[in-house]
């Protein structure tokens, strides 16, 4: 068992909200604990790799090669613990393709961004779109709304699915949508109906972006927001297709891709 | 607050008229009697815009002891202008802001109007008629709401924001366009110990950048004036002037009342039967 760890490469995805690390070797891969990114991304990156080392049962110092990706990747490189930096697009593409080689389209919604990536049959990035300028259609939108309505982020998807008549949310902008939510709350609309409207708004925004790439199968959904079943449902409805479930945690696809790319570089 | 305007050439005397601007956040009313313009009745629009409009008209008239039957005509404008029972007519904001700005300074050909929830840039012909415009109403960046949100984080009111904004020694750079992301940047800048005035300067610069992009899409001609509540944020005005490389034309009036003034001027035309401007 000790052998797989020799020459393993670590990928760390320092997202705007959470940080993930994966160790990869030719024997397979191992995920570390999910860490909040917090105010100092490079610190979170290091903590995630240390957590992974503990899970793997190897000393931190024994890790010979670490690839960083995600929002905090440059800070990780500057602070010296990452040996290489690779863009999120490449890492997500590689990670999703590794988990499912029939993947042709990746929808990734993270804490503060959303992207669509089109792949060739060989897993090469063909085209991509990305929004990281506006909180609409990102996890941040949902986070703000959960707080506004007094829910936990991880429960709003389920609550939204209980709705029988979703409210109409016409604003794209998070700030304007908040105003709409206030008006709906004042009008005594049910929380599940308001939440359903908000989830549909996220789906509408992301679908419009992804459709520009050309919708194709098989499509997979990655990133933290892919765990929200409300977004999954309305995004599938908007795109007119179902996502293929990945065989492992979709939130780790970027970190896994970083590790796989790092491993190939070392060969 | 009373201001004398040169309304020679326009109808003088006779009935009082009222213009009421029911904005997304504030409702403003202006009345004109004997060529004299009076601003007043700044109140929160709230959830029922027509109620705010009626209250604004009633308060303004009561304060100046004008009996209701002396009011020849009421014209409504602004986001909540529909359904105001006492208004004889409702006119778009773009039309009214052009009319108001032109009356205050006939050299103005471009008006930048930033209210609570939107930002409009209007190009005027020499007679003050709106020829073209660009509007941002999809995104809170570059609107009054942006500054309101930041004011809330800093626990300051908008007047304090305006005062502090001109005291900055250096702007703390806020790179986000999105208000939600900018809020996070502000929180982390404060945690890093940046002084309030520098943070506010950074926010004003970010908002000015957004507005400048809209202005550039329309293009400016002649004198440029800025109106709306945001025109009272001195640091923002300075940042936008710097970014655009222009000096805004002075307007001898409270910039928040310019749309209401335009509506009142149309009301005057309607009251005196000189309707050709208002009909357009």
Coordinates of C-alpha atoms in Angstrom, one line a residue:
Chain A
X1 CA 0.0 0.0 0.0
X2 CA 2.9 2.3 0.7
X3 CA 4.0 2.1 -3.0
X4 CA 1.1 4.2 -4.5
X5 CA 2.2 7.1 -2.4
X6 CA 5.6 7.2 -3.8
X7 CA 5.8 9.7 -6.7
X8 CA 2.2 10.8 -6.1
X9 CA 1.3 14.3 -7.2
X10 CA -1.0 16.6 -5.3
X11 CA -3.6 18.9 -6.9
X12 CA -5.1 21.7 -4.9
X13 CA -8.0 23.8 -6.0
X14 CA -8.2 27.0 -4.0
X15 CA -11.7 28.2 -4.8
X16 CA -13.2 31.5 -3.7
X17 CA -15.2 29.7 -1.0
X18 CA -13.8 26.2 -0.5
X19 CA -10.4 24.6 -1.0
X20 CA -10.0 21.0 -2.1
X21 CA -6.9 18.8 -2.5
X22 CA -6.4 15.4 -4.2
X23 CA -3.4 13.1 -4.4
X24 CA -2.9 11.1 -7.6
X25 CA -0.6 8.3 -8.7
X26 CA -0.9 5.6 -11.3
X27 CA -2.7 3.5 -8.7
X28 CA -5.5 5.9 -8.3
X29 CA -6.4 9.0 -6.3
X30 CA -7.3 10.1 -2.8
X31 CA -9.4 13.2 -1.7
X32 CA -8.5 15.3 1.3
X33 CA -10.9 17.2 3.6
X34 CA -12.9 20.2 2.3
X35 CA -11.6 23.4 3.7
X36 CA -13.1 26.9 3.9
X37 CA -10.9 29.3 1.9
X38 CA -11.3 32.2 4.2
X39 CA -9.4 35.5 4.0
X40 CA -5.9 34.0 3.3
X41 CA -6.2 31.6 0.3
X42 CA -2.6 30.4 0.4
X43 CA -3.0 29.4 4.0
X44 CA -6.2 27.4 3.1
X45 CA -4.3 25.8 0.3
X46 CA -1.6 24.6 2.6
X47 CA -4.1 23.5 5.2
X48 CA -5.9 21.4 2.6
X49 CA -2.7 19.7 1.5
X50 CA -1.7 19.1 5.1
X51 CA -5.1 17.6 5.7
X52 CA -4.7 15.4 2.6
X53 CA -1.3 14.3 3.8
X54 CA -2.8 13.2 7.1
X55 CA -5.5 11.2 5.4
X56 CA -2.9 9.6 3.1
X57 CA -0.6 8.9 6.0
X58 CA 2.4 10.6 4.6
X59 CA 4.4 13.5 5.9
X60 CA 3.7 16.9 4.3
X61 CA 7.4 17.1 3.4
X62 CA 7.2 13.9 1.4
X63 CA 4.9 15.4 -1.2
X64 CA 7.2 16.2 -4.1
X65 CA 5.1 18.0 -6.5
X66 CA 2.0 20.2 -6.0
X67 CA -0.1 21.8 -8.7
X68 CA -2.4 24.7 -7.7
X69 CA -5.5 25.8 -9.5
X70 CA -8.6 28.0 -8.7
X71 CA -9.0 31.6 -7.6
X72 CA -6.1 31.5 -5.1
X73 CA -3.6 29.6 -7.2
X74 CA -1.2 32.4 -7.8
X75 CA -1.0 33.2 -4.1
X76 CA -0.2 29.5 -3.5
X77 CA 2.6 29.6 -6.0
X78 CA 3.9 32.9 -4.6
X79 CA 4.0 31.6 -1.1
X80 CA 6.1 28.7 -2.3
X81 CA 4.1 25.5 -1.5
X82 CA 2.8 25.0 -5.0
X83 CA 5.3 24.0 -7.7
X84 CA 3.1 24.8 -10.6
X85 CA 0.0 26.7 -11.5
X86 CA -2.6 25.5 -14.0
X87 CA -5.8 27.4 -15.1
X88 CA -9.1 26.2 -13.8
X89 CA -10.4 25.5 -17.3
X90 CA -7.7 22.9 -18.0
X91 CA -8.0 21.3 -14.5
X92 CA -11.8 21.1 -14.6
X93 CA -11.7 19.6 -18.1
X94 CA -9.1 17.1 -17.1
X95 CA -10.8 16.1 -13.8
X96 CA -14.2 15.7 -15.3
X97 CA -12.9 13.7 -18.3
X98 CA -10.9 11.5 -16.0
X99 CA -14.1 10.7 -14.0
X100 CA -16.2 10.2 -17.2
X101 CA -14.4 9.9 -20.6
X102 CA -17.7 10.4 -22.4
X103 CA -17.9 14.0 -21.1
X104 CA -18.4 16.6 -23.8
X105 CA -19.8 19.5 -21.8
X106 CA -18.9 20.6 -18.3
X107 CA -21.1 23.1 -16.3
X108 CA -19.2 24.3 -13.3
X109 CA -20.7 26.6 -10.7
X110 CA -18.5 27.6 -7.8
X111 CA -18.7 30.1 -5.0
X112 CA -18.1 33.2 -7.1
X113 CA -18.0 32.1 -10.7
X114 CA -19.7 29.9 -13.2
X115 CA -18.3 28.3 -16.4
X116 CA -19.1 26.1 -19.3
X117 CA -16.4 24.0 -21.0
X118 CA -16.9 22.1 -24.2
X119 CA -14.6 19.1 -24.8
X120 CA -13.6 17.1 -27.9
X121 CA -14.0 13.3 -27.9
X122 CA -10.3 13.2 -26.8
X123 CA -11.0 15.4 -23.8
X124 CA -9.3 18.5 -25.2
X125 CA -10.9 21.9 -24.4
X126 CA -12.7 23.0 -27.5
X127 CA -14.4 26.2 -26.2
X128 CA -15.4 27.7 -22.9
X129 CA -17.4 30.6 -21.3
X130 CA -16.9 32.0 -17.9
X131 CA -18.5 34.5 -15.6
X132 CA -16.5 35.8 -12.7
X133 CA -17.5 39.4 -12.9
X134 CA -21.0 39.2 -11.6
X135 CA -22.5 37.3 -8.7
X136 CA -25.6 36.4 -10.6
X137 CA -25.5 32.7 -11.5
X138 CA -22.9 31.8 -8.9
X139 CA -23.0 30.2 -5.5
X140 CA -22.7 33.7 -4.0
X141 CA -26.1 34.6 -5.3
X142 CA -27.6 31.6 -3.5
X143 CA -25.6 32.3 -0.4
X144 CA -26.9 35.9 -0.2
X145 CA -30.5 34.7 -0.7
X146 CA -30.2 31.9 1.9
X147 CA -29.0 34.4 4.4
X148 CA -31.8 36.9 3.5
X149 CA -34.5 34.2 4.0
X150 CA -32.9 32.7 7.1
X151 CA -31.9 29.3 5.6
X152 CA -28.6 27.3 5.6
X153 CA -27.0 27.2 2.2
X154 CA -27.1 23.4 2.1
X155 CA -30.9 23.2 2.6
X156 CA -32.3 25.8 0.2
X157 CA -32.1 23.4 -2.8
X158 CA -34.4 20.9 -1.1
X159 CA -36.7 23.6 0.2
X160 CA -37.0 25.0 -3.3
X161 CA -38.1 21.6 -4.7
X162 CA -41.2 21.7 -2.4
X163 CA -42.6 24.6 -4.3
X164 CA -45.7 24.1 -6.4
X165 CA -45.8 27.6 -7.8
X166 CA -42.4 29.2 -8.1
X167 CA -42.4 33.0 -7.9
X168 CA -41.2 35.0 -10.8
X169 CA -37.8 36.7 -10.2
X170 CA -37.2 39.2 -13.0
X171 CA -33.8 40.7 -11.8
X172 CA -30.5 39.2 -12.9
X173 CA -28.6 41.3 -10.5
X174 CA -28.2 39.9 -6.9
X175 CA -28.8 43.3 -5.4
X176 CA -32.0 43.9 -7.3
X177 CA -33.2 40.4 -6.7
X178 CA -32.8 41.1 -2.9
X179 CA -35.2 43.9 -3.4
X180 CA -37.6 41.6 -5.2
X181 CA -37.3 39.1 -2.4
X182 CA -38.2 41.7 0.2
X183 CA -41.3 42.6 -1.8
X184 CA -42.3 38.9 -2.2
X185 CA -41.8 38.3 1.6
X186 CA -43.9 41.4 2.3
X187 CA -46.6 40.0 0.0
X188 CA -46.5 36.8 2.2
X189 CA -45.3 34.5 -0.5
X190 CA -44.1 31.1 0.7
X191 CA -40.4 30.7 1.2
X192 CA -40.3 27.6 -1.0
X193 CA -41.9 29.5 -3.8
X194 CA -39.5 32.4 -3.5
X195 CA -36.5 30.0 -3.3
X196 CA -37.8 28.1 -6.3
X197 CA -37.9 31.4 -8.3
X198 CA -34.4 32.3 -7.2
X199 CA -33.1 28.8 -8.2
X200 CA -34.8 29.2 -11.6
X201 CA -33.1 32.6 -12.0
X202 CA -29.7 31.0 -11.4
X203 CA -30.5 28.3 -13.9
X204 CA -31.7 30.8 -16.5
X205 CA -28.5 32.8 -16.2
X206 CA -26.1 29.8 -16.4
X207 CA -28.1 28.1 -19.2
X208 CA -28.0 31.3 -21.3
X209 CA -24.2 31.3 -20.9
X210 CA -23.7 27.6 -21.6
X211 CA -26.0 27.5 -24.6
X212 CA -23.5 29.7 -26.4
X213 CA -21.1 26.8 -26.4
X214 CA -23.6 24.4 -27.9
X215 CA -25.4 21.9 -25.7
X216 CA -24.1 18.4 -26.2
X217 CA -24.0 15.0 -24.4
X218 CA -22.7 13.8 -22.2
X219 CA -22.9 16.8 -19.9
X220 CA -21.6 16.8 -16.3
X221 CA -22.2 19.3 -13.5
X222 CA -19.3 20.1 -11.2
X223 CA -18.5 22.6 -8.4
X224 CA -20.2 23.2 -5.1
X225 CA -23.5 24.3 -6.5
X226 CA -23.9 21.0 -8.4
X227 CA -24.9 19.6 -5.0
X228 CA -28.0 21.8 -4.9
X229 CA -30.8 19.7 -6.4
X230 CA -32.9 22.7 -7.1
X231 CA -30.3 24.2 -9.4
X232 CA -29.8 20.7 -11.0
X233 CA -33.5 20.3 -11.8
X234 CA -34.1 23.8 -13.3
X235 CA -30.8 23.8 -15.2
X236 CA -31.6 20.4 -16.8
X237 CA -35.0 21.8 -17.6
X238 CA -33.5 24.9 -19.2
X239 CA -30.9 23.0 -21.2
X240 CA -33.3 20.3 -22.2
X241 CA -31.1 17.5 -21.1
X242 CA -30.0 15.5 -18.0
X243 CA -26.6 15.6 -16.5
X244 CA -24.7 12.4 -16.3
X245 CA -23.8 11.7 -12.6
X246 CA -20.1 11.5 -11.9
X247 CA -18.8 8.5 -10.0
X248 CA -17.2 10.8 -7.4
X249 CA -17.7 14.1 -5.6
X250 CA -18.1 16.7 -8.3
X251 CA -16.7 19.4 -6.1
X252 CA -13.3 17.8 -6.3
X253 CA -13.1 17.7 -10.1
X254 CA -10.8 20.8 -10.4
X255 CA -8.3 19.5 -7.8
X256 CA -8.3 16.0 -9.3
X257 CA -7.6 17.5 -12.8
X258 CA -4.7 19.5 -11.3
X259 CA -3.3 16.4 -9.8
X260 CA -3.7 14.4 -13.0
X261 CA -2.0 17.1 -15.1
X262 CA 0.8 17.4 -12.6
X263 CA 1.3 13.6 -12.6
X264 CA 1.5 13.6 -16.4
X265 CA 4.1 16.5 -16.3
X266 CA 6.2 14.4 -14.0
X267 CA 6.2 11.3 -16.2
Chain B
X1 CA -36.0 75.7 -0.5
X2 CA -37.1 78.2 -3.1
X3 CA -35.3 79.0 -6.3
X4 CA -36.0 81.6 -8.9
X5 CA -35.7 80.4 -12.5
X6 CA -35.8 82.5 -15.5
X7 CA -39.0 81.3 -17.1
X8 CA -39.5 84.3 -19.4
X9 CA -40.8 83.1 -22.6
X10 CA -42.8 80.5 -20.7
X11 CA -46.2 81.1 -19.3
X12 CA -46.1 83.3 -16.2
X13 CA -48.7 83.7 -13.5
X14 CA -52.0 82.0 -13.2
X15 CA -52.3 78.5 -11.9
X16 CA -49.8 76.7 -9.8
X17 CA -48.6 73.4 -11.4
X18 CA -46.9 70.4 -9.9
X19 CA -44.3 67.9 -11.2
X20 CA -43.8 64.8 -9.1
X21 CA -41.0 62.3 -9.7
X22 CA -41.8 58.9 -8.1
X23 CA -38.4 57.3 -8.1
X24 CA -37.4 53.8 -7.2
X25 CA -36.2 55.0 -3.7
X26 CA -37.2 58.7 -3.3
X27 CA -40.2 60.6 -4.4
X28 CA -39.7 64.3 -5.2
X29 CA -42.1 67.1 -6.1
X30 CA -41.7 70.6 -7.5
X31 CA -44.3 73.2 -7.9
X32 CA -44.3 76.3 -10.0
X33 CA -46.4 79.4 -9.3
X34 CA -45.9 82.9 -10.9
X35 CA -42.6 81.8 -12.4
X36 CA -41.3 80.7 -9.1
X37 CA -40.1 77.2 -8.6
X38 CA -40.3 75.4 -5.3
X39 CA -38.7 72.0 -4.5
X40 CA -40.0 69.9 -1.7
X41 CA -41.5 66.8 -0.3
X42 CA -38.5 64.4 -0.5
X43 CA -39.9 61.2 0.9
X44 CA -39.2 57.4 0.6
X45 CA -41.3 55.8 -2.2
X46 CA -41.9 52.6 -0.3
X47 CA -44.0 49.7 -1.5
X48 CA -46.9 51.7 -2.9
X49 CA -45.6 54.3 -5.3
X50 CA -48.9 56.0 -6.1
X51 CA -49.4 56.6 -2.3
X52 CA -46.0 58.2 -2.1
X53 CA -46.8 60.4 -5.1
X54 CA -50.1 61.6 -3.6
X55 CA -48.5 62.3 -0.3
X56 CA -45.7 64.3 -1.9
X57 CA -48.1 66.5 -3.8
X58 CA -50.3 67.0 -0.8
X59 CA -47.4 67.8 1.6
X60 CA -45.8 70.2 -0.8
X61 CA -49.1 72.1 -1.4
X62 CA -50.0 72.1 2.3
X63 CA -46.6 73.4 3.3
X64 CA -47.0 76.4 1.0
X65 CA -50.7 76.8 1.8
X66 CA -51.8 76.3 -1.8
X67 CA -55.4 75.2 -2.0
X68 CA -55.8 72.1 -4.2
X69 CA -58.2 73.8 -6.6
X70 CA -55.6 76.3 -7.5
X71 CA -53.4 73.6 -9.0
X72 CA -53.9 73.7 -12.7
X73 CA -52.1 70.5 -13.5
X74 CA -50.0 67.7 -12.1
X75 CA -47.6 65.7 -14.2
X76 CA -46.0 62.5 -12.9
X77 CA -42.7 60.9 -13.9
X78 CA -40.3 58.3 -12.5
X79 CA -40.4 54.6 -12.1
X80 CA -43.7 54.8 -10.1
X81 CA -45.5 57.3 -12.3
X82 CA -48.3 55.1 -13.5
X83 CA -51.6 55.1 -11.5
X84 CA -51.2 58.5 -9.9
X85 CA -54.8 59.5 -9.7
X86 CA -54.2 63.2 -9.4
X87 CA -51.9 63.4 -12.4
X88 CA -53.3 64.6 -15.7
X89 CA -50.4 63.0 -17.5
X90 CA -47.4 60.8 -16.9
X91 CA -44.2 61.3 -18.9
X92 CA -41.1 59.2 -19.1
X93 CA -38.1 60.1 -17.0
X94 CA -35.9 60.6 -20.1
X95 CA -38.3 63.3 -21.4
X96 CA -38.6 65.1 -18.1
X97 CA -34.9 65.1 -17.2
X98 CA -34.0 66.6 -20.5
X99 CA -36.6 69.3 -20.1
X100 CA -35.5 70.1 -16.5
X101 CA -31.8 70.2 -17.3
X102 CA -32.4 72.4 -20.4
X103 CA -34.4 74.9 -18.3
X104 CA -31.6 75.1 -15.8
X105 CA -28.8 75.4 -18.3
X106 CA -29.7 75.5 -22.1
X107 CA -26.1 74.7 -23.1
X108 CA -26.5 71.1 -21.7
X109 CA -26.6 68.4 -24.4
X110 CA -25.8 65.4 -22.3
X111 CA -27.4 64.5 -19.0
X112 CA -26.2 61.8 -16.7
X113 CA -29.0 60.9 -14.3
X114 CA -28.2 58.4 -11.5
X115 CA -30.9 57.5 -9.2
X116 CA -31.5 54.8 -6.7
X117 CA -31.8 51.8 -9.0
X118 CA -30.7 52.9 -12.4
X119 CA -28.4 55.1 -14.4
X120 CA -29.4 56.9 -17.6
X121 CA -27.4 58.9 -20.0
X122 CA -29.5 61.2 -22.3
X123 CA -28.5 63.1 -25.4
X124 CA -30.5 66.3 -25.9
X125 CA -31.2 68.5 -28.9
X126 CA -30.7 72.3 -28.6
X127 CA -34.3 72.6 -27.4
X128 CA -33.8 70.1 -24.6
X129 CA -35.6 67.2 -26.3
X130 CA -34.2 63.8 -25.6
X131 CA -32.7 62.4 -28.9
X132 CA -31.1 59.3 -27.6
X133 CA -30.3 57.5 -24.4
X134 CA -28.5 54.6 -22.8
X135 CA -29.7 53.1 -19.6
X136 CA -28.4 50.6 -17.1
X137 CA -31.2 49.0 -15.1
X138 CA -30.1 45.4 -15.0
X139 CA -27.1 45.7 -12.7
X140 CA -26.7 47.7 -9.5
X141 CA -23.1 48.7 -10.2
X142 CA -23.1 52.4 -11.0
X143 CA -26.4 53.1 -9.3
X144 CA -27.2 54.8 -6.0
X145 CA -27.9 51.3 -4.5
X146 CA -24.2 50.5 -4.8
X147 CA -23.2 53.5 -2.5
X148 CA -26.2 52.7 -0.2
X149 CA -24.9 49.1 0.3
X150 CA -21.4 50.3 1.1
X151 CA -22.8 53.1 3.4
X152 CA -24.6 50.3 5.3
X153 CA -21.3 48.3 5.8
X154 CA -19.6 51.5 7.0
X155 CA -22.6 52.5 9.1
X156 CA -22.6 56.0 7.6
X157 CA -25.3 58.0 5.9
X158 CA -25.0 59.3 2.4
X159 CA -24.1 62.8 3.5
X160 CA -21.2 61.5 5.6
X161 CA -20.1 59.4 2.6
X162 CA -20.1 62.5 0.4
X163 CA -18.0 64.4 3.0
X164 CA -15.5 61.7 3.6
X165 CA -15.1 60.9 -0.1
X166 CA -13.4 64.2 -0.8
X167 CA -10.9 63.7 2.0
X168 CA -9.2 60.6 0.7
X169 CA -5.4 60.7 0.5
X170 CA -5.3 57.8 -1.9
X171 CA -7.9 55.5 -3.3
X172 CA -8.0 51.9 -2.1
X173 CA -8.5 50.0 -5.3
X174 CA -11.8 48.2 -5.6
X175 CA -11.5 46.0 -8.7
X176 CA -15.0 44.3 -8.7
X177 CA -17.8 45.7 -10.9
X178 CA -20.4 43.6 -9.1
X179 CA -21.8 45.2 -6.0
X180 CA -21.8 41.9 -4.1
X181 CA -18.2 41.2 -4.9
X182 CA -17.3 44.8 -4.1
X183 CA -18.9 44.5 -0.7
X184 CA -16.5 41.6 0.1
X185 CA -13.6 43.7 -1.2
X186 CA -14.6 46.6 1.1
X187 CA -14.8 44.3 4.1
X188 CA -11.4 42.9 3.5
X189 CA -9.9 46.4 2.8
X190 CA -11.3 47.6 6.2
X191 CA -9.8 44.5 7.8
X192 CA -6.5 45.4 6.3
X193 CA -6.7 48.8 7.9
X194 CA -7.5 51.1 5.0
X195 CA -9.1 54.3 6.2
X196 CA -12.8 54.9 5.5
X197 CA -12.2 57.8 3.2
X198 CA -9.8 55.8 1.0
X199 CA -12.2 52.9 0.8
X200 CA -15.0 55.3 -0.2
X201 CA -12.8 56.8 -2.8
X202 CA -12.2 53.3 -4.2
X203 CA -15.9 52.6 -4.3
X204 CA -16.7 55.9 -6.0
X205 CA -14.0 55.2 -8.6
X206 CA -15.4 51.7 -9.3
X207 CA -18.9 53.2 -9.6
X208 CA -17.6 56.0 -11.9
X209 CA -15.9 53.4 -14.1
X210 CA -19.2 51.6 -14.6
X211 CA -21.1 54.8 -15.4
X212 CA -18.3 56.0 -17.7
X213 CA -18.7 52.9 -19.8
X214 CA -22.4 53.7 -20.3
X215 CA -21.6 57.3 -21.1
X216 CA -19.0 56.2 -23.7
X217 CA -21.5 53.9 -25.3
X218 CA -23.8 56.9 -26.0
X219 CA -21.0 59.5 -26.6
X220 CA -21.2 63.0 -25.2
X221 CA -21.9 66.3 -26.9
X222 CA -21.8 69.8 -25.7
X223 CA -22.0 70.5 -22.0
X224 CA -22.5 67.5 -19.8
X225 CA -24.5 67.8 -16.6
X226 CA -25.1 65.3 -13.8
X227 CA -28.4 65.0 -12.0
X228 CA -30.2 62.6 -9.6
X229 CA -29.4 61.7 -6.0
X230 CA -25.9 60.4 -6.9
X231 CA -24.9 63.9 -8.0
X232 CA -24.9 64.8 -4.3
X233 CA -22.0 62.4 -3.7
X234 CA -19.1 64.9 -4.3
X235 CA -16.4 62.2 -4.4
X236 CA -18.3 60.3 -7.1
X237 CA -18.9 63.4 -9.1
X238 CA -15.2 64.3 -9.0
X239 CA -14.2 60.7 -9.9
X240 CA -16.6 60.6 -12.9
X241 CA -15.3 64.0 -14.1
X242 CA -11.8 62.8 -13.9
X243 CA -12.6 59.5 -15.6
X244 CA -14.5 61.2 -18.4
X245 CA -12.1 64.2 -18.7
X246 CA -14.9 66.7 -18.5
X247 CA -16.2 69.3 -16.0
X248 CA -19.9 69.1 -15.5
X249 CA -22.0 72.1 -16.3
X250 CA -23.3 73.9 -13.2
X251 CA -27.1 73.6 -12.7
X252 CA -28.6 76.2 -10.4
X253 CA -30.8 73.8 -8.6
X254 CA -30.9 70.7 -6.4
X255 CA -29.8 67.9 -8.8
X256 CA -32.2 65.4 -7.2
X257 CA -35.2 67.5 -8.3
X258 CA -34.4 68.0 -12.0
X259 CA -36.8 65.3 -13.3
X260 CA -39.6 66.6 -11.1
X261 CA -38.8 70.1 -12.4
X262 CA -39.1 68.9 -16.0
X263 CA -42.4 67.3 -15.1
X264 CA -43.6 70.6 -13.6
X265 CA -42.6 72.5 -16.7
X266 CA -44.6 70.1 -18.9
X267 CA -47.5 70.6 -16.4
X268 CA -47.3 74.3 -17.0
X269 CA -47.6 73.8 -20.7
X270 CA -50.5 71.5 -20.3
X271 CA -52.2 74.0 -17.9
X272 CA -51.9 76.8 -20.3
X273 CA -52.9 74.8 -23.3
X274 CA -49.4 75.0 -24.9
X275 CA -49.2 71.3 -25.3
X276 CA -46.9 70.8 -28.2
X277 CA -43.9 69.9 -26.0
X278 CA -45.8 67.6 -23.7
X279 CA -47.5 65.7 -26.4
X280 CA -44.4 64.3 -27.9

